[in-house]
Amino acid sequence: MIDLRLDGRSNVVPYLQLVEQVRRALRTGLLEPGDRLPAVREVAESVSINPNTVLKAYRQLEHEGLVEGRPGQGTFVVGSLAGPSLASHALLRRELRAWLQKARAAGLEPEDIEALFGTTLHAFETEGAA
């Protein structure tokens, strides 16, 4: 089950934060076709937002063909964003966790880690993997 949450520091509107979390879960295999998304009411209460905001996120995902609302049953995953690289995620996740432990031991805060990762990824993508 995915645990949807909001980042109050983010400049991204709440419904798009929810959409992105579901997409990320679909990409990493945390959610698979047949899985049920949390009920709109549960999400709205847990992150203290209007239920219509959650509905807007679920409608966006439905429009993208990733989920399907079933009257009286909930919203279910019907698509996937996981690619053939999914099999290598477990090893990469373990290596990334080890790197994160080193970063925290070096005194980096989560915002520092995000900034370092983002700038390094950007440089990698623009300059190449050399």
PDB file of C-alpha atoms in Angstrom, residues 3-108:
ATOM      1  CA  ASP A   3       1.477   6.063   1.769  1.00  0.00           C
ATOM      2  CA  LEU A   4       0.660   9.342   0.035  1.00  0.00           C
ATOM      3  CA  ARG A   5       1.902  12.532   1.656  1.00  0.00           C
ATOM      4  CA  LEU A   6       2.491  16.174   0.844  1.00  0.00           C
ATOM      5  CA  ASP A   7       5.617  18.293   1.058  1.00  0.00           C
ATOM      6  CA  GLY A   8       4.551  21.662   2.428  1.00  0.00           C
ATOM      7  CA  ARG A   9       7.851  23.194   1.251  1.00  0.00           C
ATOM      8  CA  SER A  10       7.250  22.155  -2.347  1.00  0.00           C
ATOM      9  CA  ASN A  11       6.165  24.646  -4.955  1.00  0.00           C
ATOM     10  CA  VAL A  12       4.234  21.855  -6.681  1.00  0.00           C
ATOM     11  CA  VAL A  13       0.477  21.965  -6.159  1.00  0.00           C
ATOM     12  CA  PRO A  14      -0.885  19.190  -3.893  1.00  0.00           C
ATOM     13  CA  TYR A  15      -2.749  17.202  -6.540  1.00  0.00           C
ATOM     14  CA  LEU A  16       0.356  17.019  -8.741  1.00  0.00           C
ATOM     15  CA  GLN A  17       2.430  15.875  -5.759  1.00  0.00           C
ATOM     16  CA  LEU A  18      -0.016  12.979  -5.323  1.00  0.00           C
ATOM     17  CA  VAL A  19       0.069  12.187  -9.062  1.00  0.00           C
ATOM     18  CA  GLU A  20       3.857  12.156  -9.050  1.00  0.00           C
ATOM     19  CA  GLN A  21       4.022   9.867  -6.007  1.00  0.00           C
ATOM     20  CA  VAL A  22       1.743   7.342  -7.702  1.00  0.00           C
ATOM     21  CA  ARG A  23       3.738   7.565 -10.934  1.00  0.00           C
ATOM     22  CA  ARG A  24       6.957   7.024  -8.949  1.00  0.00           C
ATOM     23  CA  ALA A  25       5.430   3.992  -7.210  1.00  0.00           C
ATOM     24  CA  LEU A  26       4.378   2.590 -10.601  1.00  0.00           C
ATOM     25  CA  ARG A  27       7.861   3.182 -12.014  1.00  0.00           C
ATOM     26  CA  THR A  28       9.592   1.422  -9.110  1.00  0.00           C
ATOM     27  CA  GLY A  29       7.146  -1.477  -8.883  1.00  0.00           C
ATOM     28  CA  LEU A  30       5.785  -0.450  -5.494  1.00  0.00           C
ATOM     29  CA  LEU A  31       2.360  -0.373  -7.151  1.00  0.00           C
ATOM     30  CA  GLU A  32       1.318  -2.946  -9.724  1.00  0.00           C
ATOM     31  CA  PRO A  33      -1.804  -3.538 -11.806  1.00  0.00           C
ATOM     32  CA  GLY A  34      -4.573  -4.754  -9.541  1.00  0.00           C
ATOM     33  CA  ASP A  35      -3.395  -2.806  -6.500  1.00  0.00           C
ATOM     34  CA  ARG A  36      -5.926  -0.512  -4.876  1.00  0.00           C
ATOM     35  CA  LEU A  37      -5.059   3.122  -4.195  1.00  0.00           C
ATOM     36  CA  PRO A  38      -5.953   4.471  -0.761  1.00  0.00           C
ATOM     37  CA  ALA A  39      -9.527   5.721  -0.520  1.00  0.00           C
ATOM     38  CA  VAL A  40      -9.991   9.397  -1.310  1.00  0.00           C
ATOM     39  CA  ARG A  41     -11.318  10.075   2.172  1.00  0.00           C
ATOM     40  CA  GLU A  42      -8.344   8.334   3.823  1.00  0.00           C
ATOM     41  CA  VAL A  43      -5.825  10.371   1.820  1.00  0.00           C
ATOM     42  CA  ALA A  44      -7.696  13.640   2.382  1.00  0.00           C
ATOM     43  CA  GLU A  45      -7.774  13.046   6.138  1.00  0.00           C
ATOM     44  CA  SER A  46      -4.177  11.857   6.423  1.00  0.00           C
ATOM     45  CA  VAL A  47      -2.676  14.827   4.575  1.00  0.00           C
ATOM     46  CA  SER A  48      -5.328  17.375   5.606  1.00  0.00           C
ATOM     47  CA  ILE A  49      -6.545  18.428   2.178  1.00  0.00           C
ATOM     48  CA  ASN A  50      -9.906  18.706   0.478  1.00  0.00           C
ATOM     49  CA  PRO A  51     -11.150  15.366  -0.928  1.00  0.00           C
ATOM     50  CA  ASN A  52     -11.665  17.107  -4.280  1.00  0.00           C
ATOM     51  CA  THR A  53      -7.884  17.577  -4.499  1.00  0.00           C
ATOM     52  CA  VAL A  54      -7.380  13.826  -4.160  1.00  0.00           C
ATOM     53  CA  LEU A  55     -10.143  13.196  -6.696  1.00  0.00           C
ATOM     54  CA  LYS A  56      -8.408  15.567  -9.119  1.00  0.00           C
ATOM     55  CA  ALA A  57      -5.185  13.576  -8.754  1.00  0.00           C
ATOM     56  CA  TYR A  58      -6.966  10.256  -9.262  1.00  0.00           C
ATOM     57  CA  ARG A  59      -8.801  11.638 -12.329  1.00  0.00           C
ATOM     58  CA  GLN A  60      -5.468  12.772 -13.796  1.00  0.00           C
ATOM     59  CA  LEU A  61      -4.061   9.259 -13.317  1.00  0.00           C
ATOM     60  CA  GLU A  62      -7.207   7.753 -14.824  1.00  0.00           C
ATOM     61  CA  HIS A  63      -6.913  10.086 -17.824  1.00  0.00           C
ATOM     62  CA  GLU A  64      -3.345   8.788 -18.280  1.00  0.00           C
ATOM     63  CA  GLY A  65      -4.642   5.201 -18.274  1.00  0.00           C
ATOM     64  CA  LEU A  66      -2.805   4.279 -15.090  1.00  0.00           C
ATOM     65  CA  VAL A  67      -5.744   3.776 -12.726  1.00  0.00           C
ATOM     66  CA  GLU A  68      -9.431   3.003 -12.961  1.00  0.00           C
ATOM     67  CA  GLY A  69     -12.208   4.025 -10.608  1.00  0.00           C
ATOM     68  CA  ARG A  70     -14.664   1.242  -9.826  1.00  0.00           C
ATOM     69  CA  PRO A  71     -17.922   2.503  -8.319  1.00  0.00           C
ATOM     70  CA  GLY A  72     -18.286   1.351  -4.744  1.00  0.00           C
ATOM     71  CA  GLN A  73     -14.926  -0.439  -4.751  1.00  0.00           C
ATOM     72  CA  GLY A  74     -12.255   2.251  -5.051  1.00  0.00           C
ATOM     73  CA  THR A  75      -9.509   3.170  -7.465  1.00  0.00           C
ATOM     74  CA  PHE A  76      -7.317   0.424  -8.861  1.00  0.00           C
ATOM     75  CA  VAL A  77      -4.046   0.393 -10.766  1.00  0.00           C
ATOM     76  CA  VAL A  78      -4.508  -0.779 -14.350  1.00  0.00           C
ATOM     77  CA  GLY A  79      -1.232   0.386 -15.914  1.00  0.00           C
ATOM     78  CA  SER A  80       2.437   0.369 -15.159  1.00  0.00           C
ATOM     79  CA  LEU A  81       5.419   2.595 -15.727  1.00  0.00           C
ATOM     80  CA  ALA A  82       7.948  -0.053 -14.705  1.00  0.00           C
ATOM     81  CA  GLY A  83      10.344  -0.832 -17.483  1.00  0.00           C
ATOM     82  CA  PRO A  84      12.785  -3.655 -18.071  1.00  0.00           C
ATOM     83  CA  SER A  85      15.192  -2.069 -15.583  1.00  0.00           C
ATOM     84  CA  LEU A  86      12.883  -2.951 -12.695  1.00  0.00           C
ATOM     85  CA  ALA A  87      14.850  -6.136 -11.978  1.00  0.00           C
ATOM     86  CA  SER A  88      17.954  -4.092 -11.170  1.00  0.00           C
ATOM     87  CA  HIS A  89      16.160  -1.739  -8.762  1.00  0.00           C
ATOM     88  CA  ALA A  90      16.747  -3.863  -5.650  1.00  0.00           C
ATOM     89  CA  LEU A  91      20.536  -3.863  -6.052  1.00  0.00           C
ATOM     90  CA  LEU A  92      20.612  -0.168  -6.929  1.00  0.00           C
ATOM     91  CA  ARG A  93      18.370   0.641  -3.960  1.00  0.00           C
ATOM     92  CA  ARG A  94      20.768  -1.173  -1.588  1.00  0.00           C
ATOM     93  CA  GLU A  95      23.751   0.694  -3.063  1.00  0.00           C
ATOM     94  CA  LEU A  96      21.903   3.992  -2.850  1.00  0.00           C
ATOM     95  CA  ARG A  97      21.001   3.360   0.796  1.00  0.00           C
ATOM     96  CA  ALA A  98      24.687   2.725   1.560  1.00  0.00           C
ATOM     97  CA  TRP A  99      25.585   5.979  -0.212  1.00  0.00           C
ATOM     98  CA  LEU A 100      22.874   7.828   1.720  1.00  0.00           C
ATOM     99  CA  GLN A 101      24.304   6.545   4.998  1.00  0.00           C
ATOM    100  CA  LYS A 102      27.700   7.954   3.962  1.00  0.00           C
ATOM    101  CA  ALA A 103      26.114  11.279   3.030  1.00  0.00           C
ATOM    102  CA  ARG A 104      24.318  11.515   6.385  1.00  0.00           C
ATOM    103  CA  ALA A 105      27.518  10.541   8.212  1.00  0.00           C
ATOM    104  CA  ALA A 106      29.263  13.370   6.350  1.00  0.00           C
ATOM    105  CA  GLY A 107      26.696  15.771   7.785  1.00  0.00           C
ATOM    106  CA  LEU A 108      24.494  16.323   4.761  1.00  0.00           C
TER     107      LEU A 108
END
